[in-house]
Coordinates of C-alpha atoms in Angstrom, one line a residue:
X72 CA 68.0 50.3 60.6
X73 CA 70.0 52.3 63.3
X74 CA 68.8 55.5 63.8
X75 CA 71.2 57.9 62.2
X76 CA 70.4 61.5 61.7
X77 CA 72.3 64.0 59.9
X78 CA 71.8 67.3 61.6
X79 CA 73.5 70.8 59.9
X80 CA 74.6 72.0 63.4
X81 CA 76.3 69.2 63.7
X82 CA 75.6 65.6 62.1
X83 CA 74.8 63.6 65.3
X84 CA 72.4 60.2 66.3
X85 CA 68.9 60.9 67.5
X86 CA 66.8 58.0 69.0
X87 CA 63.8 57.9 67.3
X88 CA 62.6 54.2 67.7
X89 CA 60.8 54.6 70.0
X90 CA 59.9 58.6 71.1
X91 CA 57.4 58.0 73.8
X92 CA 60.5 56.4 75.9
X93 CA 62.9 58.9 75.1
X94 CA 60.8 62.2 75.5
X95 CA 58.7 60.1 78.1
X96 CA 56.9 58.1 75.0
X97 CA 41.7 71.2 52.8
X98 CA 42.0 74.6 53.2
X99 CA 37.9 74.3 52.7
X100 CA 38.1 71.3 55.0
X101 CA 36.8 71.0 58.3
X102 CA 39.1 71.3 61.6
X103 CA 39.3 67.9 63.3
X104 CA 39.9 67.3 66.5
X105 CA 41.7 64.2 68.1
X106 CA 40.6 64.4 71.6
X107 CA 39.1 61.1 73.0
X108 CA 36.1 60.7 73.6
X109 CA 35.7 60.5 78.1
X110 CA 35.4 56.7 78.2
X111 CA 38.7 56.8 76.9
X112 CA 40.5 59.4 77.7
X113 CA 42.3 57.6 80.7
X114 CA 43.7 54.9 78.0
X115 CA 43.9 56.3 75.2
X116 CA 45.8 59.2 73.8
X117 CA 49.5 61.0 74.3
X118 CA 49.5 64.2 73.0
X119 CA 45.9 64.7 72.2
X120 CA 46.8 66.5 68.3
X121 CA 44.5 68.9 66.4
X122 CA 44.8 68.4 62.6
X123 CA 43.7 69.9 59.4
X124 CA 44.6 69.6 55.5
X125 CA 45.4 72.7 53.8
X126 CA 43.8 72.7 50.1
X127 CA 47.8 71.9 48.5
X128 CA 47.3 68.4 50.6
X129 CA 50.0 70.1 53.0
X130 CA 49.3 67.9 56.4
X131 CA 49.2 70.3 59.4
X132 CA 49.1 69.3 63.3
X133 CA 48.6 71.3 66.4
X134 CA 49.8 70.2 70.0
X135 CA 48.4 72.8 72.0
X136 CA 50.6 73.3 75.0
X137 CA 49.8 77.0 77.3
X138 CA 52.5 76.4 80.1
X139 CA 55.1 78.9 78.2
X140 CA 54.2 81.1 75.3
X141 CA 56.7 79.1 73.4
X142 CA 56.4 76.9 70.1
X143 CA 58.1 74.8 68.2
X144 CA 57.8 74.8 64.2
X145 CA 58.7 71.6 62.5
X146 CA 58.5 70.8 58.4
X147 CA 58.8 67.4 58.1
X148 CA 59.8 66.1 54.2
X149 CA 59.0 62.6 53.7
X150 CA 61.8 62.1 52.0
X151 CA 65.2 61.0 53.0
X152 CA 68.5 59.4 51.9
X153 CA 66.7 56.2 51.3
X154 CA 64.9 57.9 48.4
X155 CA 68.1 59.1 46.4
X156 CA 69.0 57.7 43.4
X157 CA 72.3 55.2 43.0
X158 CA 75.6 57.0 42.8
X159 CA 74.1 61.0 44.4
X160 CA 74.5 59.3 48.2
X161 CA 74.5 62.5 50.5
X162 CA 72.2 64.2 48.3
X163 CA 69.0 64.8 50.6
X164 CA 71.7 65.7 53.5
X165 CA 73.8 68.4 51.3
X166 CA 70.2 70.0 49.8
X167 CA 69.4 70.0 54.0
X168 CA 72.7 72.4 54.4
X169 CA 71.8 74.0 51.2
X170 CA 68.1 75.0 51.9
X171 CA 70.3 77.7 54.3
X172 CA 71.3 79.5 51.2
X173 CA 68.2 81.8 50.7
X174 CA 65.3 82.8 48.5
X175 CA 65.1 86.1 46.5
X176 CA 63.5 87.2 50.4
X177 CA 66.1 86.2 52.5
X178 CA 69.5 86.4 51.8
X179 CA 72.2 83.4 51.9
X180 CA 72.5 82.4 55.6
X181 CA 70.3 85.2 57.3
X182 CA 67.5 82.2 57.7
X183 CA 69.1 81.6 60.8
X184 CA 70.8 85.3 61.5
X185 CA 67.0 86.2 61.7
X186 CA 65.5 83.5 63.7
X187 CA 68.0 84.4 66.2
X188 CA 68.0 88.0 66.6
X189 CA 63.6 87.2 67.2
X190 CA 65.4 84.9 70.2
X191 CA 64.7 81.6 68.4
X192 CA 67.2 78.6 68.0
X193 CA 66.8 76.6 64.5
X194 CA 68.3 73.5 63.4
X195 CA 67.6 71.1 61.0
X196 CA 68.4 67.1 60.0
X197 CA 67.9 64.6 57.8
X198 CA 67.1 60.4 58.2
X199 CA 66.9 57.9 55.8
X200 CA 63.2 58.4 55.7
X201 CA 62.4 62.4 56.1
X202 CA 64.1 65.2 56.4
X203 CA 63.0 68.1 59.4
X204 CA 63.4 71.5 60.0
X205 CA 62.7 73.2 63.0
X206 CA 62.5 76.2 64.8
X207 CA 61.6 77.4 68.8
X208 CA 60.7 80.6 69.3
X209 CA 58.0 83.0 71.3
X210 CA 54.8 82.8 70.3
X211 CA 54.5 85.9 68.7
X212 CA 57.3 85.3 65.8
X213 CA 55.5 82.3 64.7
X214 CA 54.2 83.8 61.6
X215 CA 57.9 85.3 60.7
X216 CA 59.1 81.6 60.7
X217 CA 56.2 80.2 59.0
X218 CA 56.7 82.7 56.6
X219 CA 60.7 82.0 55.8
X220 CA 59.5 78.3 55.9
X221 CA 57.0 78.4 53.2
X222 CA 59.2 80.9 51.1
X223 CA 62.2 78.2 51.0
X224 CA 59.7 75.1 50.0
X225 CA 59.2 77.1 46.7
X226 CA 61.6 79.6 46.1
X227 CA 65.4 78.4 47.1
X228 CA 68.1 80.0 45.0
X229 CA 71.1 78.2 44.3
X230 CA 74.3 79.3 42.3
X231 CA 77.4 77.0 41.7
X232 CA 79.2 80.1 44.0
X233 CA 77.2 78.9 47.1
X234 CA 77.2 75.5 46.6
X235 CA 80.8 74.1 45.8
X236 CA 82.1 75.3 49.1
X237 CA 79.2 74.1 50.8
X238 CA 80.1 70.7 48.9
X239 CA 83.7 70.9 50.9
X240 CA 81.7 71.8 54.5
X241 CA 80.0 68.3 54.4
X242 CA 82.8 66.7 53.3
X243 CA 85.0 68.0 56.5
X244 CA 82.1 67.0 58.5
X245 CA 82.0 63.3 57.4
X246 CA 85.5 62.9 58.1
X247 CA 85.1 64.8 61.8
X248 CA 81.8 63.0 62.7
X249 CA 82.5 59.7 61.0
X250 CA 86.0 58.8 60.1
X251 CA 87.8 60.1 63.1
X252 CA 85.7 58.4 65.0
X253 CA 86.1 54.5 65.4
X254 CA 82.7 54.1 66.9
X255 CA 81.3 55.7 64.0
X256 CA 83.0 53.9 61.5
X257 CA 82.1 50.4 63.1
X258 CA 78.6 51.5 62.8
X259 CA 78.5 52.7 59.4
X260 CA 80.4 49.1 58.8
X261 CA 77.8 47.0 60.6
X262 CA 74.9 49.1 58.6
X263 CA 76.3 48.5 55.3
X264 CA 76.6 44.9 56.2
X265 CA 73.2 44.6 57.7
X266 CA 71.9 46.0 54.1
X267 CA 73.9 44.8 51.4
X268 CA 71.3 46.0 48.7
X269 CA 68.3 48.0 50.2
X270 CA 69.7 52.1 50.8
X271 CA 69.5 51.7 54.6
X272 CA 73.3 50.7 53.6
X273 CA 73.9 53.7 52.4
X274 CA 75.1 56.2 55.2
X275 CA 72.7 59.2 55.0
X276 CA 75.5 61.5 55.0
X277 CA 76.7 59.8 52.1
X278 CA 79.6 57.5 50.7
X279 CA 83.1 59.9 50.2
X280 CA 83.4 59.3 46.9
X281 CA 80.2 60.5 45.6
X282 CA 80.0 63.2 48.0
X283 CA 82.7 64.5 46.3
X284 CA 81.1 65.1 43.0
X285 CA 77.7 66.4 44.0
X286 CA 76.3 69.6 42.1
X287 CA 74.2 72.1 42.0
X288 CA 72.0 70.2 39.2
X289 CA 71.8 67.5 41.7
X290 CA 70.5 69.2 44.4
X291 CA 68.1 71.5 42.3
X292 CA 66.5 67.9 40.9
X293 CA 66.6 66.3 44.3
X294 CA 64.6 69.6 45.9
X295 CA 62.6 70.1 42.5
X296 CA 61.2 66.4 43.0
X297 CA 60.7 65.4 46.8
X298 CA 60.3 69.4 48.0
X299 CA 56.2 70.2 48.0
X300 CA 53.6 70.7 50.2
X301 CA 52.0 68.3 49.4
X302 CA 54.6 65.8 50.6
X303 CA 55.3 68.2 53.7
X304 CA 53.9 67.6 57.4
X305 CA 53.6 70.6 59.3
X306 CA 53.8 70.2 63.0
X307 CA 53.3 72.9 65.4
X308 CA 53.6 72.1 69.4
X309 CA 53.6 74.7 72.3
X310 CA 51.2 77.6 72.9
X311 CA 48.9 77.9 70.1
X312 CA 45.4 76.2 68.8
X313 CA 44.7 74.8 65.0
X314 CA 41.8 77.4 65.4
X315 CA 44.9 79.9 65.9
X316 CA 46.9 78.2 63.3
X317 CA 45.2 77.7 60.8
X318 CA 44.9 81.2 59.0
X319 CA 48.2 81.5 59.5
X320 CA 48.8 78.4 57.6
X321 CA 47.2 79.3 55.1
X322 CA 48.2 82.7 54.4
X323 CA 52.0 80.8 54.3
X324 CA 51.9 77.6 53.3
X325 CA 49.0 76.9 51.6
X326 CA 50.1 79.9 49.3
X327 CA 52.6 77.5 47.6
X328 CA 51.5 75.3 45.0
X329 CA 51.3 71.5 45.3
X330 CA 53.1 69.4 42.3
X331 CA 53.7 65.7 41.2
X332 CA 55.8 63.7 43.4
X333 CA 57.0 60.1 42.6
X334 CA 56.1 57.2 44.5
X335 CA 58.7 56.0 47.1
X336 CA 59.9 52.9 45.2
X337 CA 63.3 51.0 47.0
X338 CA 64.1 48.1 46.2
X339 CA 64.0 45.1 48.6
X340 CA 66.8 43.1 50.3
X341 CA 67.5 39.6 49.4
X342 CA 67.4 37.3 52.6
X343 CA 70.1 36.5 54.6
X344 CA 71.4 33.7 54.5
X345 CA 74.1 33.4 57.1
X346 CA 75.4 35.7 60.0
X347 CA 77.9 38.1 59.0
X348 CA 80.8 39.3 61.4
X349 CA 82.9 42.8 61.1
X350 CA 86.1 43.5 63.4
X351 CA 87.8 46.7 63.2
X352 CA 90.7 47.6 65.6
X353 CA 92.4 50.7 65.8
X354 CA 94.4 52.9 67.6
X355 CA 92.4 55.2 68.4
X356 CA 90.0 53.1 70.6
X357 CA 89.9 52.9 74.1
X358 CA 86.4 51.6 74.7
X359 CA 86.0 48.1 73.0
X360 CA 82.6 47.0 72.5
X361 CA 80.5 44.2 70.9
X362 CA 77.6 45.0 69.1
X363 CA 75.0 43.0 67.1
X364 CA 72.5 43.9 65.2
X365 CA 69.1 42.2 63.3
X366 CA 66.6 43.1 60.9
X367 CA 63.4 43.6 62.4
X368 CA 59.9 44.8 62.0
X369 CA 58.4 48.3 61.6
X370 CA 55.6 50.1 62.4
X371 CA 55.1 50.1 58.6
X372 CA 56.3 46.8 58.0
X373 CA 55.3 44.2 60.5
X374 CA 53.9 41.2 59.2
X375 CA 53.8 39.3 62.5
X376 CA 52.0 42.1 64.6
X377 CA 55.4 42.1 66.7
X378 CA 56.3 46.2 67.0
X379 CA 54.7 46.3 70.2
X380 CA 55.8 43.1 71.8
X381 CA 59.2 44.1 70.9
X382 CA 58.8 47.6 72.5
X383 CA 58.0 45.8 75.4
X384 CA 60.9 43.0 75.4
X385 CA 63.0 46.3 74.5
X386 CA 62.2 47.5 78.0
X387 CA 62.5 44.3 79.7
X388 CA 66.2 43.5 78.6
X389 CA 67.6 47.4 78.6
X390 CA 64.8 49.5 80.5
X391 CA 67.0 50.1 83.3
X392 CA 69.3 49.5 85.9
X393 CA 67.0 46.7 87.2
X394 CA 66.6 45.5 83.6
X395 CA 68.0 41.3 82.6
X396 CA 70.8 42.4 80.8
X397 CA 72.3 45.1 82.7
X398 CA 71.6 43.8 86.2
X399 CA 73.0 40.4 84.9
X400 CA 76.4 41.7 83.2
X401 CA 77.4 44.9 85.3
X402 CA 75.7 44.4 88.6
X403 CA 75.9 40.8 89.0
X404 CA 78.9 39.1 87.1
X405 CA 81.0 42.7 86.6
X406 CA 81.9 41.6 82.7
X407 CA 80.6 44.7 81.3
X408 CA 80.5 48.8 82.1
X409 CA 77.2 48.9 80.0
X410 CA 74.8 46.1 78.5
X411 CA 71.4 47.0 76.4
X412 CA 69.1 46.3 73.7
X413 CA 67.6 48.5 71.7
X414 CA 64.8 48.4 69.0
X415 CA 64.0 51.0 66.2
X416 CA 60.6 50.0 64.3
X417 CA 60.4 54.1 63.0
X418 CA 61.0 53.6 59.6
X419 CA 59.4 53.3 56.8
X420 CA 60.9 50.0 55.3
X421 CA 62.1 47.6 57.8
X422 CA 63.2 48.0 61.0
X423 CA 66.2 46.8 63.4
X424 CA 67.0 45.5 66.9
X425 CA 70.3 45.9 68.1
X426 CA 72.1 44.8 71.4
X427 CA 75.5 45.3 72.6
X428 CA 78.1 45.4 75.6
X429 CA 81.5 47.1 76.2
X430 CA 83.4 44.9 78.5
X431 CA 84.9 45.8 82.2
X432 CA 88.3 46.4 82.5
X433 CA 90.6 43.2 82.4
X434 CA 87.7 41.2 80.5
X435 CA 88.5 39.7 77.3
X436 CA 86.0 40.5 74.9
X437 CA 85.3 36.7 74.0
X438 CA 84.3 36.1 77.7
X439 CA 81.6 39.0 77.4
X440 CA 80.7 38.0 74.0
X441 CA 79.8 34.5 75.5
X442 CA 78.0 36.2 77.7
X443 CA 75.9 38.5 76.3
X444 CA 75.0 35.9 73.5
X445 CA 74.0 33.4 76.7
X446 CA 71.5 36.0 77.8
X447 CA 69.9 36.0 74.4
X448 CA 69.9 32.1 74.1
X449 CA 68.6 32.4 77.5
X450 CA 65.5 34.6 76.7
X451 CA 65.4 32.3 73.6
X452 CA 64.8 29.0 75.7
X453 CA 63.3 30.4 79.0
X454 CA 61.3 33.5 77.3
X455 CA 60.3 36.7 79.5
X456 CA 57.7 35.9 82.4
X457 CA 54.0 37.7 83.1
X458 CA 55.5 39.3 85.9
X459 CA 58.5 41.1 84.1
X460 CA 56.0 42.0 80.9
X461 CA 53.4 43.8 83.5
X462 CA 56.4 46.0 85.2
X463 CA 57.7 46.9 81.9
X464 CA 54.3 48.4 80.9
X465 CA 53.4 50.2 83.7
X466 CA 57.3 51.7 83.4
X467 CA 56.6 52.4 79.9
X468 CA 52.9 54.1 80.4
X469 CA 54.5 55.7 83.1
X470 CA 56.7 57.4 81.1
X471 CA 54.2 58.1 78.5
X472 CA 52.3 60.1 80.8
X473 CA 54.8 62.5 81.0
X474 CA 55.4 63.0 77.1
X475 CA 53.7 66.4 77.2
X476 CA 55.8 68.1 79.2
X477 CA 58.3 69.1 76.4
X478 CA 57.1 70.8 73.1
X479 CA 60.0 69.3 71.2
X480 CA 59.6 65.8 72.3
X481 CA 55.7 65.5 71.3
X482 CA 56.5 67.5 67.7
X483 CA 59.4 65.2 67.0
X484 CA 57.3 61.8 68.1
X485 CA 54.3 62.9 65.6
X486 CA 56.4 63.7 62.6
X487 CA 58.8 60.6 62.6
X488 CA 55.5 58.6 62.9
X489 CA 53.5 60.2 60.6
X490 CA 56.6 60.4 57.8
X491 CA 57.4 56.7 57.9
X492 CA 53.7 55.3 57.5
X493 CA 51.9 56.0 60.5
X494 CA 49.0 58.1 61.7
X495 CA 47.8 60.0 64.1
X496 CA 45.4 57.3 65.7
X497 CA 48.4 54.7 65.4
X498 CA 50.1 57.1 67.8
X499 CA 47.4 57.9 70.1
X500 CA 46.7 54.2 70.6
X501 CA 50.2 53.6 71.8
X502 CA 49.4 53.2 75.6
X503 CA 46.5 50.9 74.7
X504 CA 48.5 48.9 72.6
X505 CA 51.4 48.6 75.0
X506 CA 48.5 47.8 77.8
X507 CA 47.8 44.5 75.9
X508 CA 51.0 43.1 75.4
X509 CA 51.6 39.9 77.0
X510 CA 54.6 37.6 78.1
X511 CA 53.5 35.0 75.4
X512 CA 53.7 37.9 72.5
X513 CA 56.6 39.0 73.4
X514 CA 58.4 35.7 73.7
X515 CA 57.1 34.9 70.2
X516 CA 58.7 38.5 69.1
X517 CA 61.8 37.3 70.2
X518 CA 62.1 34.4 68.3
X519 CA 60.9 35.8 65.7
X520 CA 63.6 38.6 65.2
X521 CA 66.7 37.1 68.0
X522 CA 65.8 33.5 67.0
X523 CA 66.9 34.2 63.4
X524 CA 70.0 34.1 61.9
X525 CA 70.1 37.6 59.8
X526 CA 72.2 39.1 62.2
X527 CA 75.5 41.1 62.0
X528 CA 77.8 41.0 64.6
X529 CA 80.5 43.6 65.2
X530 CA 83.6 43.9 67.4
X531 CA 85.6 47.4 67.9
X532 CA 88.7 46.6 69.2
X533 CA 92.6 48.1 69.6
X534 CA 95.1 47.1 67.4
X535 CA 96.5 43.5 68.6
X536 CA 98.5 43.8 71.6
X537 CA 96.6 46.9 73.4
X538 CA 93.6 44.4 73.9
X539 CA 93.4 45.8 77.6

């Protein structure tokens, strides 16, 4: 499933396959603390959490960081557009936009009018599987946003006067973000064609036509249902203790009441039986490109034990200047401006691999699709070797090591993983389970996702005649 995140400020794409690489890497119940124990601290562990339960089941966790008195404030709902019901696509993203529209305690749009006259930036977005808001400010206004937090969980207001316009605001911004733009379109395209019957399909901001007829009674069920604390994940990173946090936790949040929610039932996609192949040209491209794209395991979902190998082989082919696909189709034979591969196994269904080219100027976008496809039948029949599988972990742990040094990076790595499935442990153990990867898993990985033929491949092109 590709990655795509609704944000309010605006819609946009945000990598969260695989976090570690892109940021580096009861209220009566007791405080636990993640830390490792000394034998393992130099293997095991990223962001070394604190985490507690509030009595509501609201999850809470603490990554202390003391360099700045700064911290960031993220509600995580495990809930997303995957989770809506057939013919209210958009809904989780429009309640997102709506959730700005105040309580009886803060009036309609001051949420944000206050955060930033205390200095603090907010934001929030919305994935198939979860749905975030956030908030950085000093330390000292972290109970004021707590506070505003926990008072729209519970208390949002909505009239048919604030939400019909609001209706018309993500409307405009489908047809800015996605339908002016080619790129965007082809993706959406490729998606839907990917899933023909699971809701990854379904484009989280939402199909036109039922955008256009979403209400207030919508959104009210849609928050009513999915919006508790006891299906929330509190993350705090930056310069504060869960010793520190707690009480204030619990004099906000766990003041809210916890109620029903359903199970997350989706239904399954059938199996593909033949590639599929999507060509859109028009005028408004300059950049051709090639893109292709498999279904694959996640975290959640991942029968073979291949997530990690894949991480790896992920690394190998795209990690890079230095990596196969770039040094072999840029650097070397001058075909393409950019080659990579890219896997996303943060979800909470299945996952995807993607890979994809845009071809040098002059090249005809068959040569470079022969091309890139050879590297894949090459890794396919020649597999990675021991050599190329130990750089790319040590790159990768590398880069792990550094994952503390932003407060966003850690909070958003924890609550992607701990909405779609994982846990705290599962993320901790990530340099230890990249550590043990080896050449033969990895090769196996790849036939088991590239080797298959549940793939759909997509070409963006100009209209005929402007091919270059």
């Amino acid at each position: 499933m590709p990655a795509v995140v609704s944000l309010r400020r605006p819609i946009r794409r945000l990598a969260v396959a695989s976090l570690f690489a892109a940021t580096a890497l009861a209220l009566s119940a007791p405080l636990t603390l993640l830390t490792p124990s000394p034998a393992l601290a130099a293997e095991k562990g990223v962001f070394f959490p604190e985490s507690f339960t509030l009595a509501n089941g609201m999850q809470v966790v603490v990554i202390p960081n003391r360099r700045v008195p700064v911290v960031t404030h993220m509600v995580w709902y495990k809930v997303g557009a995957a989770d809506e019901e057939r013919g209210v696509s958009g809904i989780a993203h429009f309640l997102e936009h709506l959730m700005f529209k105040g309580t009886d305690q803060v009036a309609p749009g001051a949420f944000s009018r206050i955060v930033a006259k205390n200095g603090g930036r907010d934001n929030a977005f919305t994935s198939y599987d979860y749905t975030a808001y956030h908030q950085n400010v000093a330390r000292d206004r972290l109970e004021l946003v707590m506070t505003m937090e926990a008072d729209r969980m519970a208390n949002l207001r909505l009239t048919d006067a604030l939400v019909d316009p609001e209706r018309d605001v993500i409307i405009e911004e489908r047809r800015q973000r996605v339908e002016n733009k080619p790129t965007d379109r082809m993706s959406e395209l490729i998606n839907a064609t990917l899933f023909v019957h699971h809701p990854y399909g379904t484009p989280v901001i939402g199909w036109p036509q039922e955008m256009a007829t979403l209400t207030r009674a919508d959104a009210e069920r849609f928050y009513k249902t999915w919006y508790a604390p006891n299906n929330a994940i509190l993350v705090v990173s930056g310069d504060v203790s869960a010793a520190e946090l707690k009480p204030l936790a619990e004099r906000t949040y766990g003041a809210v009441a916890a109620r029903p929610v359903p199970e997350r039932r989706r239904v399954s996609e059938p199996p593909m039986a033949a590639e599929r192949r999507v060509t859109l040209r028009d005028p408004e491209v300059r950049q051709p490109w090639i893109h292709r794209s498999w279904v694959a395991p996640s975290h959640r979902v991942d029968p073979g034990h291949h997530v990690y190998a894949l991480e790896v082989l992920a690394e190998i082919m795209s990690g890079g200047s230095t990596s196969r696909l770039y040094r072999e189709l840029v650097v070397e034979r001058k075909l393409a401006t950019s080659a990579w591969l890219g896997y996303n196994p943060s979800a909470w269904d299945m996952g995807t691999l993607n890979t994809g080219a845009t071809p040098a100027a002059g090249v005809p976008m068959d040569r470079l699709e022969d091309a890139l496809w050879g590297e894949i039948r090459k890794l396919l029949d020649q597999g990675v070797t021991d050599d190329e599988v130990a750089t790319a972990r040590k790159r990768m742990l590398a880069a792990a090591a550094y994952a503390r040094d932003s407060l966003t990076g850690p909070a958003q790595t924890l609550g992607a993983a701990l909405a779609t499935g994982q846990s705290l442990d599962d993320v901790e153990s990530w340099p230890v389970r990249i550590d043990a990867v080896t050449a033969e898993q990895v090769n196996a990985a790849a036939r088991a996702v590239l080797g298959k033929t549940n793939h759909v491949t997509g070409v963006l092109l100009p209209p005929v005649g402007k091919d270059g």
